[in-house]
Coordinates of C-alpha atoms and ligand atoms in Angstrom, one line a residue:
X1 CA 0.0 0.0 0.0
X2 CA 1.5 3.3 -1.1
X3 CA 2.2 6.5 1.4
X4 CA 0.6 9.4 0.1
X5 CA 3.0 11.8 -1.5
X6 CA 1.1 14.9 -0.4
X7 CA 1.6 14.4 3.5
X8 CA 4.9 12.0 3.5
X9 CA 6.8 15.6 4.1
X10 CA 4.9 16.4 7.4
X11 CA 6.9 15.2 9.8
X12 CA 9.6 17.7 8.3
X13 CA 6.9 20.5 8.5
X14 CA 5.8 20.4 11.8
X15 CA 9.8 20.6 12.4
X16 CA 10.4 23.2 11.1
X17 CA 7.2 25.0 12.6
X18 CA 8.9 23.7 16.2
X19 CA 11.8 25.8 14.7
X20 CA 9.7 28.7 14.8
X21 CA 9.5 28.9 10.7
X22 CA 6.4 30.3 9.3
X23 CA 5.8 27.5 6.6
X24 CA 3.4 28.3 3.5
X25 CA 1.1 25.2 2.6
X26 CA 1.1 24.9 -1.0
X27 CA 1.2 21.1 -1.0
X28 CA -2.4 20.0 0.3
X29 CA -5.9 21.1 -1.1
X30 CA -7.7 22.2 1.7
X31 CA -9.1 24.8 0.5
X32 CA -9.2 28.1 3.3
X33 CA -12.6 29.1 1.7
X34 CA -15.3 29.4 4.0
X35 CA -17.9 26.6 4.2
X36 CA -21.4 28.0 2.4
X37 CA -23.3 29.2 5.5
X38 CA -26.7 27.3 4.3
X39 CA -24.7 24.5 4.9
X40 CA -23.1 24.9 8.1
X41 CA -26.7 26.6 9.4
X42 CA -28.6 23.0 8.2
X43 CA -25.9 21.3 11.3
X44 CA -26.8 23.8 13.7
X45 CA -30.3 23.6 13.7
X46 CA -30.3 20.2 13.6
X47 CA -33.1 17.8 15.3
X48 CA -33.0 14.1 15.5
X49 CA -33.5 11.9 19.0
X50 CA -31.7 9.2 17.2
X51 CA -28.5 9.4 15.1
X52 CA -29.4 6.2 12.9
X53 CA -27.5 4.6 9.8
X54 CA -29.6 6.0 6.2
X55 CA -30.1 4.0 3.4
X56 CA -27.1 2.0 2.1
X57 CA -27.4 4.7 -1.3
X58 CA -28.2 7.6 1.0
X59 CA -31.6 9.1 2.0
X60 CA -33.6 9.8 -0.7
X61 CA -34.3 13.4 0.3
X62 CA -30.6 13.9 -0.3
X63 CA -30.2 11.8 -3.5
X64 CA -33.3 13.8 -5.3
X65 CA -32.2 17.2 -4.4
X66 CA -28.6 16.0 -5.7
X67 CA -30.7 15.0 -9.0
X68 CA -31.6 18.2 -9.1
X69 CA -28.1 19.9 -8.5
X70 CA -26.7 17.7 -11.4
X71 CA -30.0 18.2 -13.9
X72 CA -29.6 21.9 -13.7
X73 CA -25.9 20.9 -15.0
X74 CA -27.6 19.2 -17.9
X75 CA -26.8 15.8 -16.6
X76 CA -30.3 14.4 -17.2
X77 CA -30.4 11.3 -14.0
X78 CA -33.0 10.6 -11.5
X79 CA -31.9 9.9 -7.8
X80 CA -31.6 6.0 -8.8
X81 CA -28.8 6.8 -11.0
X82 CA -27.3 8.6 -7.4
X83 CA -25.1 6.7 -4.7
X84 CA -24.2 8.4 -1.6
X85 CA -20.5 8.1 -0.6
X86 CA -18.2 8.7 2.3
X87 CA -16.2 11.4 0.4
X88 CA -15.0 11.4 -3.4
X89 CA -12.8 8.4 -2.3
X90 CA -15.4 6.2 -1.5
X91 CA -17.0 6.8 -4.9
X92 CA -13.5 5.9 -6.4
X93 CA -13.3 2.8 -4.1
X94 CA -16.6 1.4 -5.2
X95 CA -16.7 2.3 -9.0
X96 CA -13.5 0.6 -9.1
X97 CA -14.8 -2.8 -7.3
X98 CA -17.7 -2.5 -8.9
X99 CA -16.6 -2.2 -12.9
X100 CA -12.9 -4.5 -12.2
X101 CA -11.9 -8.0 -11.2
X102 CA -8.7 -8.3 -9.6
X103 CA -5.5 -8.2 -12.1
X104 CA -7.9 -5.8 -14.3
X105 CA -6.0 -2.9 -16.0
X106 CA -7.3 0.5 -15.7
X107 CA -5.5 3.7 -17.8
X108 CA -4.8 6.6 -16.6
X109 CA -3.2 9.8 -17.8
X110 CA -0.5 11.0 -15.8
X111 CA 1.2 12.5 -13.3
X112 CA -2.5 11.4 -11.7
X113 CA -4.4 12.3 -8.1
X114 CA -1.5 10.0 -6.2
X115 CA -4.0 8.0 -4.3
X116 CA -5.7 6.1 -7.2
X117 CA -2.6 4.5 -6.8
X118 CA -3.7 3.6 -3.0
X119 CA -7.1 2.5 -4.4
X120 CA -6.3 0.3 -7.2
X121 CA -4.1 -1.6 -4.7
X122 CA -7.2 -2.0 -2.4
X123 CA -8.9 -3.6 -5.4
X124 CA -5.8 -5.6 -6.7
X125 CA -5.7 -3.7 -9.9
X126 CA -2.6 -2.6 -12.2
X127 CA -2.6 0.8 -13.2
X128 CA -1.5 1.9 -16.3
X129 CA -0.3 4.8 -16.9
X130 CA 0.2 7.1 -20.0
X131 CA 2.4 10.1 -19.9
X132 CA 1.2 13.9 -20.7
X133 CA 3.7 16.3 -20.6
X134 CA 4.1 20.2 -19.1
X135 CA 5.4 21.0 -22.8
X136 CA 1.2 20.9 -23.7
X137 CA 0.0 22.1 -20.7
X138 CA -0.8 18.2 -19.9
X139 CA -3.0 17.9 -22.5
X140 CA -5.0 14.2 -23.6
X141 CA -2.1 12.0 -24.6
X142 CA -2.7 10.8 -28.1
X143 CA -5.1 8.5 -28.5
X144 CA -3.6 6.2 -29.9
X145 CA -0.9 5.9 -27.3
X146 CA -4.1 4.8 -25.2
X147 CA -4.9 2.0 -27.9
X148 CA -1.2 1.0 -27.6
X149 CA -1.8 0.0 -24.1
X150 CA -4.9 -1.7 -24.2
X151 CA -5.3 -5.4 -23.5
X152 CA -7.7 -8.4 -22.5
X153 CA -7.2 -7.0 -19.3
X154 CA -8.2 -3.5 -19.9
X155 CA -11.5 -2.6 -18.5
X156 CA -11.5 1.1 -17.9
X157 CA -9.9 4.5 -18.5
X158 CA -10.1 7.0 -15.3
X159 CA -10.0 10.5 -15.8
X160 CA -10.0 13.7 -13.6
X161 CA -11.6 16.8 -14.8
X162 CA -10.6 19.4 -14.3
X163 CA -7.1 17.7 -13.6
X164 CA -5.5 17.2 -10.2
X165 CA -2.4 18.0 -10.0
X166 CA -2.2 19.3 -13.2
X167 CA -5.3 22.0 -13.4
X168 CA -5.9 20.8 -17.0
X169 CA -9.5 21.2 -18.4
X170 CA -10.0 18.4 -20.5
X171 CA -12.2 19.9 -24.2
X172 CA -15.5 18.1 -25.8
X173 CA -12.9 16.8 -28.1
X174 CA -10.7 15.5 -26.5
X175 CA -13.4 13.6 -24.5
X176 CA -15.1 12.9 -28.0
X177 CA -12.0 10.9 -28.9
X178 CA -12.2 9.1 -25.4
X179 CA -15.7 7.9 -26.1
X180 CA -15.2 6.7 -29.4
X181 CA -12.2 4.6 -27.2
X182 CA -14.4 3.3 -25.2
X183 CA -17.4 2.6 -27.4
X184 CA -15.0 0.9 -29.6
X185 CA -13.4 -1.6 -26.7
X186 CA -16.1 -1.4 -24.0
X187 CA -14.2 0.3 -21.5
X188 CA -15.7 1.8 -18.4
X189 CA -14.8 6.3 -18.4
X190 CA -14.2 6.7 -14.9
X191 CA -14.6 10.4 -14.5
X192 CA -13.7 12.0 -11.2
X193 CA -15.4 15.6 -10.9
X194 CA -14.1 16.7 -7.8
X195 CA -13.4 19.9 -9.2
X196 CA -16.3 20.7 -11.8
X197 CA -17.0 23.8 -10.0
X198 CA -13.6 25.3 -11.0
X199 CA -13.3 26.6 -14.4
X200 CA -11.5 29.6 -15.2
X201 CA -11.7 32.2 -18.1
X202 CA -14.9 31.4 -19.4
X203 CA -14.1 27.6 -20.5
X204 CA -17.1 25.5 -20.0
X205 CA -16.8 22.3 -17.9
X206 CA -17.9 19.3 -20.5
X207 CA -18.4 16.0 -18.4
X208 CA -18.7 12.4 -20.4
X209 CA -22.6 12.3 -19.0
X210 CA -22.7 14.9 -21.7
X211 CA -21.4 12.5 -24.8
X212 CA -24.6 10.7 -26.1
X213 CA -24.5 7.5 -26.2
X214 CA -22.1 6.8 -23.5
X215 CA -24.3 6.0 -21.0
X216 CA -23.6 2.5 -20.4
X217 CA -19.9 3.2 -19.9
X218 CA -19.7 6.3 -17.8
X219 CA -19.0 6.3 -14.0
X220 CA -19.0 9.9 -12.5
X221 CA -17.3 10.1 -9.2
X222 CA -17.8 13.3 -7.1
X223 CA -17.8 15.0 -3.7
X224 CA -18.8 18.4 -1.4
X225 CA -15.6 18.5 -0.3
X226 CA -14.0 21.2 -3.0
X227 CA -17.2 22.6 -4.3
X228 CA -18.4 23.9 -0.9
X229 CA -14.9 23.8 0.5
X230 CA -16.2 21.1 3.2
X231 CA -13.6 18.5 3.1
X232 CA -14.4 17.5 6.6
X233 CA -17.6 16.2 5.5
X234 CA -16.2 13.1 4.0
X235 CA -19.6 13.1 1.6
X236 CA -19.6 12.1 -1.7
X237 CA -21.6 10.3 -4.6
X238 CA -20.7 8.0 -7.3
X239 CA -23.6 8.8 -10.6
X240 CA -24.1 6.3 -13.6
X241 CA -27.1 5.3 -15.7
X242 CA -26.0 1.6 -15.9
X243 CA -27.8 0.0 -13.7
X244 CA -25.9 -3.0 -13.7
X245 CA -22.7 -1.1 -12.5
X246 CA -25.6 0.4 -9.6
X247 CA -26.5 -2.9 -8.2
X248 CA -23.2 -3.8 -7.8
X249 CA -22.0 -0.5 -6.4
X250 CA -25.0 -1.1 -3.6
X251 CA -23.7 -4.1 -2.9
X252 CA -20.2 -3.0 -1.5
X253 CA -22.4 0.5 -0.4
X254 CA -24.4 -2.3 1.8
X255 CA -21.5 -4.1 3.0
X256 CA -20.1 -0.3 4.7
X257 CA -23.5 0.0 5.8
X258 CA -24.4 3.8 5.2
X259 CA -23.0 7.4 4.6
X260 CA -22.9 9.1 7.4
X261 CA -26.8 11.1 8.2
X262 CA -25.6 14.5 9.7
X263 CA -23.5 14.9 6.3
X264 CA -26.4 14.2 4.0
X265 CA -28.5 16.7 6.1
X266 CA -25.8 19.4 5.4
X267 CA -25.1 17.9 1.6
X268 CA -28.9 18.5 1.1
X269 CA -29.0 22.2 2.2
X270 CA -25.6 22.6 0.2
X271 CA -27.3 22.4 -2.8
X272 CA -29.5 25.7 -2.2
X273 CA -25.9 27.5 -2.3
X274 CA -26.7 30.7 -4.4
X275 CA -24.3 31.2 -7.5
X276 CA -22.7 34.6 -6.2
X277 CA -20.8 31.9 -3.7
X278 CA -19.2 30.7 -6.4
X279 CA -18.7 33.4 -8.8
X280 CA -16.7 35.1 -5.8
X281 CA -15.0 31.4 -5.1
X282 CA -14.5 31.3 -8.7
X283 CA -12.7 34.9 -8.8
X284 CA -10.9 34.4 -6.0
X285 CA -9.1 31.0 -7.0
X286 CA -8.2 32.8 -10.7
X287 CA -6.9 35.9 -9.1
X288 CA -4.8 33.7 -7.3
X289 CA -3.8 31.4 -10.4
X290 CA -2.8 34.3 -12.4
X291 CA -0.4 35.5 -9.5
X292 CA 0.6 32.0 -9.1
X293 CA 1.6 31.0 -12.5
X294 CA 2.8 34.8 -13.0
X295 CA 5.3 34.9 -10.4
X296 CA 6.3 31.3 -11.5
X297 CA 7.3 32.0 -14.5
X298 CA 9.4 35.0 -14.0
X299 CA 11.5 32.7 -11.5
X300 CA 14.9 32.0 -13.8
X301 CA 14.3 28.8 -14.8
X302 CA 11.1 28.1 -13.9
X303 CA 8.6 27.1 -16.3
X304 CA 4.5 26.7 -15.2
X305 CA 1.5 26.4 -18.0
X306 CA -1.6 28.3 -17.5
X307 CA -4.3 25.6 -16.7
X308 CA -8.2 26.1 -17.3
X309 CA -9.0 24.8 -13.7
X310 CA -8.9 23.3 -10.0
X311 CA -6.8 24.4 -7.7
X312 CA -3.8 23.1 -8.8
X313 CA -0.8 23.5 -10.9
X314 CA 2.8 21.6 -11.7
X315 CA 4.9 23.6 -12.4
X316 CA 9.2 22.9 -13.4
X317 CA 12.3 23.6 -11.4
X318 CA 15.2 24.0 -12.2
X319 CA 16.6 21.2 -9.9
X320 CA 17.7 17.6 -9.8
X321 CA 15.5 16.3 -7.8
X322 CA 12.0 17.5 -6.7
X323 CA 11.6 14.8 -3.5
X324 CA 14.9 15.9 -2.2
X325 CA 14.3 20.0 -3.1
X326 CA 11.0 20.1 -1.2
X327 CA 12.4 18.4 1.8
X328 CA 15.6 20.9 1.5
X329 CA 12.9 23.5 1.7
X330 CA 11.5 22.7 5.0
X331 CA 14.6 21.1 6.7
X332 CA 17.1 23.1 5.4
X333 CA 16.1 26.7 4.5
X334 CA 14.5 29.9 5.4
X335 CA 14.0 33.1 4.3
X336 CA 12.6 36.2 7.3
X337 CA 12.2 32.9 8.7
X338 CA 9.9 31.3 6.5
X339 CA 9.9 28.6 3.8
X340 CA 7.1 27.0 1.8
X341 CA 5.9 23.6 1.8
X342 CA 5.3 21.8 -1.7
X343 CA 4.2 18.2 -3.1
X344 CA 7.0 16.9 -5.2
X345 CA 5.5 15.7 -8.5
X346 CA 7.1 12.1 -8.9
X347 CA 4.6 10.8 -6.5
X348 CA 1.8 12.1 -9.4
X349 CA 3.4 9.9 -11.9
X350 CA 3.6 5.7 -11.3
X351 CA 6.4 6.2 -14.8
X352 CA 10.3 5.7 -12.9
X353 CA 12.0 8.7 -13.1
X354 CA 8.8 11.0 -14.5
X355 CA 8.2 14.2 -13.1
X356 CA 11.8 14.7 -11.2
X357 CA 12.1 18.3 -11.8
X358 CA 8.1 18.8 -11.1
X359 CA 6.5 20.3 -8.3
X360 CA 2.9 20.7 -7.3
X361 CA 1.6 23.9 -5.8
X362 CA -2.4 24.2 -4.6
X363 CA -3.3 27.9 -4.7
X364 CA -5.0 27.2 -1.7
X365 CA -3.9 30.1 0.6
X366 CA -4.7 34.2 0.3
X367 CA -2.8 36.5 -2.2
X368 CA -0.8 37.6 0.3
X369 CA 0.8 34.8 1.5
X370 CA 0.6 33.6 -2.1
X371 CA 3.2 36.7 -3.1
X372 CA 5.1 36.1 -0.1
X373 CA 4.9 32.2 -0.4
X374 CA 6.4 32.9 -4.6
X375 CA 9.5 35.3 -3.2
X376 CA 10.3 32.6 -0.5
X377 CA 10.9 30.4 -3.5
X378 CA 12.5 33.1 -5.8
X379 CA 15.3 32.6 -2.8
X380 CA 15.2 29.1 -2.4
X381 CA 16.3 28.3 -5.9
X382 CA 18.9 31.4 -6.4
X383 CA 20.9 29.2 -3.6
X384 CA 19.6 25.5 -3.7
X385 CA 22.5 23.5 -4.0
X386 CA 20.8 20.9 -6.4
X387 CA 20.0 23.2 -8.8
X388 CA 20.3 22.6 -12.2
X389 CA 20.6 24.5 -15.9
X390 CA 17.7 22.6 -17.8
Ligands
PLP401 C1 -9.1 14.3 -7.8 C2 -9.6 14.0 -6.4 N1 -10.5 13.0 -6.3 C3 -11.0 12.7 -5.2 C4 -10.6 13.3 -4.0 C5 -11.1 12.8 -2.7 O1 -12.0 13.7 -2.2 P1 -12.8 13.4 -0.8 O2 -12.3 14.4 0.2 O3 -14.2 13.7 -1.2 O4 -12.6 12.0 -0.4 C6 -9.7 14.3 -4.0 C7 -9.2 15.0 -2.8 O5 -8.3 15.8 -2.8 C8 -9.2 14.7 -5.3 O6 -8.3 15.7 -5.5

C-alpha cells in the first residue's frame, strides 16, 4: 500500500514550525474558503433523537435534491442513478470494485491524483499509466498511445476533470475521442469531478454524462468536499445510468452500511448554495492562479503552463531532484524565517524517473501569502545546492 506523497513531508513541517519557521502550505488542497453558510446553518439547527445509519445509497431526500443539483448541469439522471458516498474516495473505491476484477487494467493519464494509486491496490488492480507532458499544458495523450496500451485485461480508462495536480480542463474533443475509445473496446470512463466547480476564463466544464451515447460506460465520481470547500464532511456520490454497475456498487455501499446522516442533512442544504458563492470562489481562485503562475514564470528557470481549472498547478524547477528539493525546503532553508511547503510531482506519476524536476503547488492560501509564499521560492532556488541548468 503506497504513502501518500502529499503528506509523507509532514513530519519535516511540523519541524520546522517547532523551529519557529512560518511554513506556507502549497502542497495540500484544503481549500481556506469558507464553508457555504446554508450549509453549516442545516448542522446547527439540527433535530434528530436518534443518530441512525440512512439508506445504504443515501436518504432519498438527499439523493433527489442531488438530481436536481446535477440536472440543472444538464446531466439528465433521476436519484436512482445517485449513490451516496463517504467522500470522493469512497465513490473511487466502489466504482473501481464495482466495474474490475482483480488483475484488471485501468489507464490513466499521468502525473495522476497519487491516491488512485492507493485504491487500485485496495482492489488488486494494475494501473497503467500514460504520460502527458508540461510541454502541452498536460494535455489528452494521443489517443492512440491509449490504444497502444490496451489489452484483455483493460476494463476502464479514469479521468480527472478538471485535472488534479495538473489544473488541465479536458475539451468536448478531446473527451469525443475518449468515447469513441471506449465505445470501440467497451471500456468503463471513470470520470472524477471533484473539481467541476472550477473553471476559469470562461471555458465550460464538458463532463462524459454529456457525450450521447455513453451511458452504459460512464461512472461519474464526485464530492462536497472542494465545491463547498467542506472536506471535513467526508460526503460524496458516485452517478451512472447503468444500472448493472448500480446494483453492484449497492452491494459493497451495503457491506459499509451507510453514509454518514448529519452529512447528507448538510449535503442536502448545500445544494440551495446561491451562484454569487461561487462566482466570488471562482474569482478568488483565478486571481490567485494568475499570481501563481505569474510569479512562476518570472522565476529564472522556472517554467508553469496556465491551466483552465482546479486548484492546482505543476509547475518545473530547475533542480535535480524535486523529492529531495522540497524536503531541502523545510529542513534546510529559510528566508525572514519562512519557507514554503510543496508536493514533489514524482509521487503524481507511477512512470520511474517522470516528473523529477516537477512540483505541485495548490493555490489554496490568500494573495498575500501567495506573493510572499512565490518570493520565498525566488530565494530558495537562487541558492539551492541541487540546482540545475535545464
Ligand atoms: C481528484 C480528487 N479526487 C478525489 C478526492 C477525494 O475527495 P474526498 O475528500 O471527497 O474523499 C480528491 C481530494 O483531494 C481529489 O483531489
Amino acid at each position: 500500500m503506497p504513502a501518500s506523497p502529499i503528506r509523507k513531508l509532514t513530519p519535516y513541517a511540523d519541524q520546522a514550525k517547532r523551529e519557529g519557521k512560518k511554513v506556507y502550505h502549497l502542497n495540500i488542497g484544503q481549500p481556506d474558503i469558507e464553508t457555504p453558510e446554508g450549509m453549516l446553518n442545516a448542522i446547527k439547527n439540527i433535530d434528530f433523537k436518534v443518530w441512525a445509519y440512512t439508506a445504504s445509497e443515501g436518504t432519498l431526500t438527499y439523493r433527489s435534491k442531488l438530481a436536481e443539483y446535477y440536472n440543472k448541469l444538464n446531466y439528465n439522471i433521476s436519484p436512482e442513478n445517485v449513490l451516496v458516498t463517504n467522500g470522493g474516495s469512497e465513490a473511487i473505491t466502489i466504482a473501481m470494485g464495482a466495474c474490475l476484477d482483480p488483475g484488471d487494467e485501468v489507464i490513466i493519464p499521468e502525473p495522476f491524483y497519487a491516491n488512485y494509486n492507493g485504491f487500485a491496490c485496495m482492489s488488486d488492480l494494475v494501473v497503467k499509466p500514460i504520460l502527458s507532458h508540461i510541454e502541452n499544458g498536460f494535455a489528452l495523450p494521443p489517443i492512440n498511445e491509449f490504444e497502444k496500451l490496451i489489452t484483455d485485461k483493460t476494463k476502464a480508462i479514469l479521468i480527472c476533470n478538471p485535472n488534479n495536480p495538473t489544473g488541465y480542463l479536458y475539451s468536448r474533443e478531446e473527451l469525443e475521442e475518449l468515447k469513441k475509445l471506449c465505445l470501440k473496446y467497451d471500456l468503463f470512463l471513470f470520470s472524477d469531478e471533484a473539481y467541476r466547480e472550477f473553471c476559469y476564463d470562461g471555458k465550460e466544464f464538458i463532463s462524459p454524462m454529456f457525450l450521447s451515447g455513453l451511458d452504459e460506460n460512464v461512472v461519474v465520481m464526485d464530492t462536497v468536499s472542494k465545491r463547498y470547500s467542506a472536506c471535513g464532511a467526508r460526503l460524496g456520490c458516485l452517478i451512472t445510468k447503468n444500472k448493472a454497475v448500480m446494483a453492484a456498487s449497492l452491494k459493497f455501499a451495503q457491506a459499509r452500511l451507510s453514509p454518514g446522516m448529519v452529512a447528507q442533512i448538510a449535503g442536502t442544504a448545500a445544494v440551495d448554495t446561491p451562484d454569487s458563492y461561487f462566482q466570488e470562489v471562482n474569482k478568488e481562485y483565478s486571481e490567485r492562479r494568475d499570481i501563481l503562475v505569474k510569479s512562476l514564470n518570472q522565476i529564472e528557470g522556472v517554467y508553469c503552463p496556465n491551466p483552465g481549472g482546479a486548484f492546482y498547478v505543476v509547475a518545473k524547477f530547475p533542480i535535480d531532484n524535486s523529492d529531495k528539493f522540497c524536503q531541502w525546503m523545510l529542513e534546510d532553508f529559510e528566508y525572514d524565517n519562512q519557507t514554503v511547503m510543496m508536493a514533489p510531482a514524482t509521487g503524481f506519476y507511477s512512470s520511474a524517473a517522470a516528473g523529477t524536476q516537477e512540483v505541485r503547488l495548490a493555490y489554496v492560501l490568500n494573495k498575500e501569502d501567495l506573493k510572499n509564499a512565490m518570493i520565498c521560492l525566488q530565494k530558495a532556488l537562487e541558492v539551492y545546492p541541487g540546482r540545475v541548468i535545464n
